[in-house]
PDB file of C-alpha atoms in Angstrom:
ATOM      1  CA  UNK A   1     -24.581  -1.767  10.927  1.00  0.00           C
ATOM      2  CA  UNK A   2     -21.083  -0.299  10.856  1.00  0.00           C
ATOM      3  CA  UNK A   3     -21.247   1.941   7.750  1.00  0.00           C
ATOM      4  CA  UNK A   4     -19.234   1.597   4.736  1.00  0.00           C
ATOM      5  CA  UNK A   5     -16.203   3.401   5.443  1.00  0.00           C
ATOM      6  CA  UNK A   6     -15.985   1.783   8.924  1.00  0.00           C
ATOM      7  CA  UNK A   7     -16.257  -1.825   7.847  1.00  0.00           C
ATOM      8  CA  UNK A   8     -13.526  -1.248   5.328  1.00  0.00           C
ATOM      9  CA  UNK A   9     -10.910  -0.002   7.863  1.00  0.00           C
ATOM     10  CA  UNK A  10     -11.961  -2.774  10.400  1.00  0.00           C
ATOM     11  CA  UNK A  11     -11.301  -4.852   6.961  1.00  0.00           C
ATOM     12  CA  UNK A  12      -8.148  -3.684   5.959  1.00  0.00           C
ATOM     13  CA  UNK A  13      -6.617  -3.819   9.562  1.00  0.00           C
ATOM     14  CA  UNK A  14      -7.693  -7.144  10.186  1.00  0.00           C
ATOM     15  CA  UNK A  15      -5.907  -8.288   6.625  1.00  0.00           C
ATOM     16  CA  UNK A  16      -3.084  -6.685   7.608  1.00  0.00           C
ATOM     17  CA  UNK A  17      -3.075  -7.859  11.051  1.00  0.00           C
ATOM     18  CA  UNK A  18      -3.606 -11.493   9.871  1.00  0.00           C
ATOM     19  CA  UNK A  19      -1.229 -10.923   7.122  1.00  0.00           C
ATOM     20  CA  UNK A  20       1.521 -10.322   9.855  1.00  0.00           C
ATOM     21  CA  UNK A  21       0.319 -12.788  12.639  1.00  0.00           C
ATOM     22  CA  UNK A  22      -1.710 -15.081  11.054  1.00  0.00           C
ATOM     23  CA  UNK A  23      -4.940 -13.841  13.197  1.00  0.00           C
ATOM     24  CA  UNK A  24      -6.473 -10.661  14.585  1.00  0.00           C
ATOM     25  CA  UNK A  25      -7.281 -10.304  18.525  1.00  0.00           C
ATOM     26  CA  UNK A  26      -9.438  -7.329  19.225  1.00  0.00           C
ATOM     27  CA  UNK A  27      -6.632  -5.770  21.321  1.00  0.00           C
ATOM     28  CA  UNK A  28      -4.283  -5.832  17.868  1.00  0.00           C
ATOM     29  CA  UNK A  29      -7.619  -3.904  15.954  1.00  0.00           C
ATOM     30  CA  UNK A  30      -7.815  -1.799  19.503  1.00  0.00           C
ATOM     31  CA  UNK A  31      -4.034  -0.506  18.887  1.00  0.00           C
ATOM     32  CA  UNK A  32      -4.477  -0.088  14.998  1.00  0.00           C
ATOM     33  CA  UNK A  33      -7.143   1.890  14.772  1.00  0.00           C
ATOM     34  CA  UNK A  34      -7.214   3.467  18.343  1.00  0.00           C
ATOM     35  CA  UNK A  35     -10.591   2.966  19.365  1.00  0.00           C
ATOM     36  CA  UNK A  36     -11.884   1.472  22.428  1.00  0.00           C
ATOM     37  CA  UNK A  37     -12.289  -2.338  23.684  1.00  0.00           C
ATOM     38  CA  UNK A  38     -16.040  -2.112  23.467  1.00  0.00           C
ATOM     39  CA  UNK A  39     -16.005  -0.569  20.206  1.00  0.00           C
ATOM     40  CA  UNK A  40     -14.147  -2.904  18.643  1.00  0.00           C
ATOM     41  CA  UNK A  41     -16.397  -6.186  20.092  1.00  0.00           C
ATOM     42  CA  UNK A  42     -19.545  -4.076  18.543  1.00  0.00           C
ATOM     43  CA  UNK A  43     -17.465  -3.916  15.460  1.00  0.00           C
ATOM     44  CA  UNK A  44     -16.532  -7.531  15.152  1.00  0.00           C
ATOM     45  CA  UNK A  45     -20.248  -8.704  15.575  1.00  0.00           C
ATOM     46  CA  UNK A  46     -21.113  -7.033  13.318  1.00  0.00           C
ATOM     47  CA  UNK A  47     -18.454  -8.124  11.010  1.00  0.00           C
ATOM     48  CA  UNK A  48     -19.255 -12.048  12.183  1.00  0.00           C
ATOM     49  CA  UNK A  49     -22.640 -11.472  11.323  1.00  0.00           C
ATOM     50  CA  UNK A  50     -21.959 -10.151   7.873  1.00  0.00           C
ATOM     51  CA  UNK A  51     -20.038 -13.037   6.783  1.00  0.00           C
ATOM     52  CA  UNK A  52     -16.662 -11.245   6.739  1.00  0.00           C
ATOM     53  CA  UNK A  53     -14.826 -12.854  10.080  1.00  0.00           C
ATOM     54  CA  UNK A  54     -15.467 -15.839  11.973  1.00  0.00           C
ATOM     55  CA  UNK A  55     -14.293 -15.415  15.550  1.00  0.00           C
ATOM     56  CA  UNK A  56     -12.301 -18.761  16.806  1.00  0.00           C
ATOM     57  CA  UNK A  57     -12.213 -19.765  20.648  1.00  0.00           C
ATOM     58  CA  UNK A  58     -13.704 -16.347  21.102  1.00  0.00           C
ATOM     59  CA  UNK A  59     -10.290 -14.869  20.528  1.00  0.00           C
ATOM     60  CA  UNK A  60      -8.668 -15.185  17.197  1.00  0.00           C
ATOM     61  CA  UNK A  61     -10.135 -12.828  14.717  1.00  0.00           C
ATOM     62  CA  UNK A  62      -9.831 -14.508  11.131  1.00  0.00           C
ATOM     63  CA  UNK A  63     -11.197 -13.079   7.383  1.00  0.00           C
ATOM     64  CA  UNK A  64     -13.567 -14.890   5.900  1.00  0.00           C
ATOM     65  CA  UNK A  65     -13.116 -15.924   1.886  1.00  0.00           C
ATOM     66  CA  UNK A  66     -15.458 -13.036   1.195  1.00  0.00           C
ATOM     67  CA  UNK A  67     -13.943 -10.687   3.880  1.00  0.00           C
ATOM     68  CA  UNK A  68     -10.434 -11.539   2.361  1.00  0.00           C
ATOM     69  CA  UNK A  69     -11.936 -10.567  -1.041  1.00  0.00           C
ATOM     70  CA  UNK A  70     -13.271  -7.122   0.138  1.00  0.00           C
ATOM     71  CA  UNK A  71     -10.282  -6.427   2.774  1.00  0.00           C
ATOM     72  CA  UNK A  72      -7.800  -6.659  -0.935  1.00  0.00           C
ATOM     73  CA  UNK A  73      -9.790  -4.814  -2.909  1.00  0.00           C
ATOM     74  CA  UNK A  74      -9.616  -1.759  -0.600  1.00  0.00           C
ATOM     75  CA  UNK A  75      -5.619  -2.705   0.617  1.00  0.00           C
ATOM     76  CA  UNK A  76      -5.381  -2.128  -3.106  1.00  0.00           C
ATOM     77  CA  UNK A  77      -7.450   1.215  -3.956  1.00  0.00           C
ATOM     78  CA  UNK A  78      -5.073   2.518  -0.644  1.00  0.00           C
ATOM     79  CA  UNK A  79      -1.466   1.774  -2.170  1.00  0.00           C
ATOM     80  CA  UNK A  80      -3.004   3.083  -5.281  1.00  0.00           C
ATOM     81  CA  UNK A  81      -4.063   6.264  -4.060  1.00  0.00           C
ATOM     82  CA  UNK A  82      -0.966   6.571  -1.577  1.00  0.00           C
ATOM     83  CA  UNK A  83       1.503   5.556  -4.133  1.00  0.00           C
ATOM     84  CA  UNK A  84      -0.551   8.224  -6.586  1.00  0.00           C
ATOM     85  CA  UNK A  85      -0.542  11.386  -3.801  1.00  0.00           C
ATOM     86  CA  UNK A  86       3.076  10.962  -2.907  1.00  0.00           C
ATOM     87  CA  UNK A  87       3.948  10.560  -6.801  1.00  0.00           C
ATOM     88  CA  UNK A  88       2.086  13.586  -6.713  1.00  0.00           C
ATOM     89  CA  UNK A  89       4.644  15.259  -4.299  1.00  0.00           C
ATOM     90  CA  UNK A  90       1.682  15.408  -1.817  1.00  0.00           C
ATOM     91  CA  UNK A  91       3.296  14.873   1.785  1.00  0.00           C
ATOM     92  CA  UNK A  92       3.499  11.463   3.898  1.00  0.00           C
ATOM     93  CA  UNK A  93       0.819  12.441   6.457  1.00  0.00           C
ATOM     94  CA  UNK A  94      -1.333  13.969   4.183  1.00  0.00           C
ATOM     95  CA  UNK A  95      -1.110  10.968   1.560  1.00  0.00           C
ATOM     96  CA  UNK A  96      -2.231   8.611   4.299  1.00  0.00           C
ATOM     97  CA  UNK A  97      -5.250  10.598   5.152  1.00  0.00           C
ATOM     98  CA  UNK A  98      -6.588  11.393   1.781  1.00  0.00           C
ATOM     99  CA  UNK A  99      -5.576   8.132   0.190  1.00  0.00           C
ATOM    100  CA  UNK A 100      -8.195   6.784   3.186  1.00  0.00           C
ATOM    101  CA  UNK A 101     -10.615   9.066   2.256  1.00  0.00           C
ATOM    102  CA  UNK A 102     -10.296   8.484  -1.643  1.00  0.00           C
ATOM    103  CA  UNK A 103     -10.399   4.354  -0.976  1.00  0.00           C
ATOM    104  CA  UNK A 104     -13.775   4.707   0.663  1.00  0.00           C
ATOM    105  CA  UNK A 105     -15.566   7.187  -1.807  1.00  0.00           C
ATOM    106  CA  UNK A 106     -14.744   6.387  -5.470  1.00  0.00           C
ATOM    107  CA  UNK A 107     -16.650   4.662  -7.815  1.00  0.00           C
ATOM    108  CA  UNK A 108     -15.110   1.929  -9.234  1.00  0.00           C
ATOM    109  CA  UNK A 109     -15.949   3.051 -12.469  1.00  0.00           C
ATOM    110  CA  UNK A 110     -13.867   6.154 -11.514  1.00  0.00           C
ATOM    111  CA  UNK A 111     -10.962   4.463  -9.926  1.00  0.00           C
ATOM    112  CA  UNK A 112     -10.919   1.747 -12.726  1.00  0.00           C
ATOM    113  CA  UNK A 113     -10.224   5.319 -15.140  1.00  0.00           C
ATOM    114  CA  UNK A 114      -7.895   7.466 -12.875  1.00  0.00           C
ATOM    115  CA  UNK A 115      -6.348   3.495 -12.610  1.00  0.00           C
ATOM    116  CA  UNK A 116      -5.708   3.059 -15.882  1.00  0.00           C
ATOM    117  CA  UNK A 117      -4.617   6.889 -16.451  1.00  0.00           C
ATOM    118  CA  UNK A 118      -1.597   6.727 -14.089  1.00  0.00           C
ATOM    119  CA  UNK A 119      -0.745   3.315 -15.124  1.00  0.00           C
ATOM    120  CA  UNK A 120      -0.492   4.347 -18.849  1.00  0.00           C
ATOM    121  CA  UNK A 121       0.274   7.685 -18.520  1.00  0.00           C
ATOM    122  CA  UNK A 122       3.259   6.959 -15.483  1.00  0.00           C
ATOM    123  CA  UNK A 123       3.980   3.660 -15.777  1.00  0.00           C
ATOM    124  CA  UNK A 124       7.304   4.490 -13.063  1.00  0.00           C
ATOM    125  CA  UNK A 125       4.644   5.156 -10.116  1.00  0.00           C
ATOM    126  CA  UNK A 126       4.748   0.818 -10.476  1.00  0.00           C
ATOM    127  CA  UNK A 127       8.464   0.349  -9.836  1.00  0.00           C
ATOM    128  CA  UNK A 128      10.412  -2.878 -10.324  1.00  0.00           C
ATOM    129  CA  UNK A 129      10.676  -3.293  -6.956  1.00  0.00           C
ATOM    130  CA  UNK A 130       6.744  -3.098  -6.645  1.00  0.00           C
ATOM    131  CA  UNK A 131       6.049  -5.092  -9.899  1.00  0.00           C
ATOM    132  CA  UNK A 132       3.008  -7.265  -7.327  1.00  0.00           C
ATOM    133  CA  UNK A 133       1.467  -3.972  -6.973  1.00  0.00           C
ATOM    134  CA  UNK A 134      -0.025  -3.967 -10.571  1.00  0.00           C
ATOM    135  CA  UNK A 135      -1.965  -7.377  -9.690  1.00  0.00           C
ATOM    136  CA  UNK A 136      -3.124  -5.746  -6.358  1.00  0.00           C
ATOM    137  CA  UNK A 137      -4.417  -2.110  -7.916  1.00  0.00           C
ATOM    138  CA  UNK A 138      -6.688  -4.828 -10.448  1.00  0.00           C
ATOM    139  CA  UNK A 139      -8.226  -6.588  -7.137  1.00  0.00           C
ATOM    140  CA  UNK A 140     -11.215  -4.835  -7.987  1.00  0.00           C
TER     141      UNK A 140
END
């Protein structure tokens, strides 16, 4: 079992992979995340056999309906948080790192509340231009 925090950022990379290319291949995930070949075929069994990938001619990588569900809902607690931090003033590189470590350990009872704070409270930190992101910060 991969953990929590691991399966979301194997999650989130494959969405975003697929997102751009239509499919994963483990040496896209491999260059993402930075972690070895063999690391990332552990990772992707594991994934298969949870029901969040299905692995196609042994080479395209592909979300499941419930992988696609999960991978969203933590795409969107990540723009949230980065969107919050650099709002913030907090700087690029340390908005990425935090806003990774805030998607994997809040609540969503928690996030739901801080959520609604800075979407009531600072309504600007959802510009115009980002007027989708409201619908992705609710993926919850």
């Amino acid at each position: 079992m991969l953990g929590k925090e691991k399966t979301e950022n194997y999650l989130r990379t494959i969405l975003k992979i697929q997102e751009a290319c239509g499919s994963a291949r483990g040496i896209d995930i491999v260059g993402e995340l930075g972690v070895s070949k063999p690391t990332v075929s552990i990772a992707v069994h594991e994934l298969e056999k949870e029901g969040y990938i299905e692995c196609i001619n042994n080479y395209n990588i592909i979300l499941t309906r419930k992988g696609i569900e999960r991978a969203k809902k933590i795409k969107g607690r990540y723009y949230f948080f980065l969107l919050m931090l650099r709002y913030l003033g907090v700087g690029e590189e340390n908005a990425r790192t935090d806003a990774c470590k805030m998607e994997h350990s809040m609540g969503d009872e928690s996030y739901k509340a801080l959520l609604d704070f800075f979407l009531h409270n600072h309504p600007e930190i959802v510009s115009q231009e980002n007027s989708g992101l409201r619908k992705l910060f609710f993926n919850i």
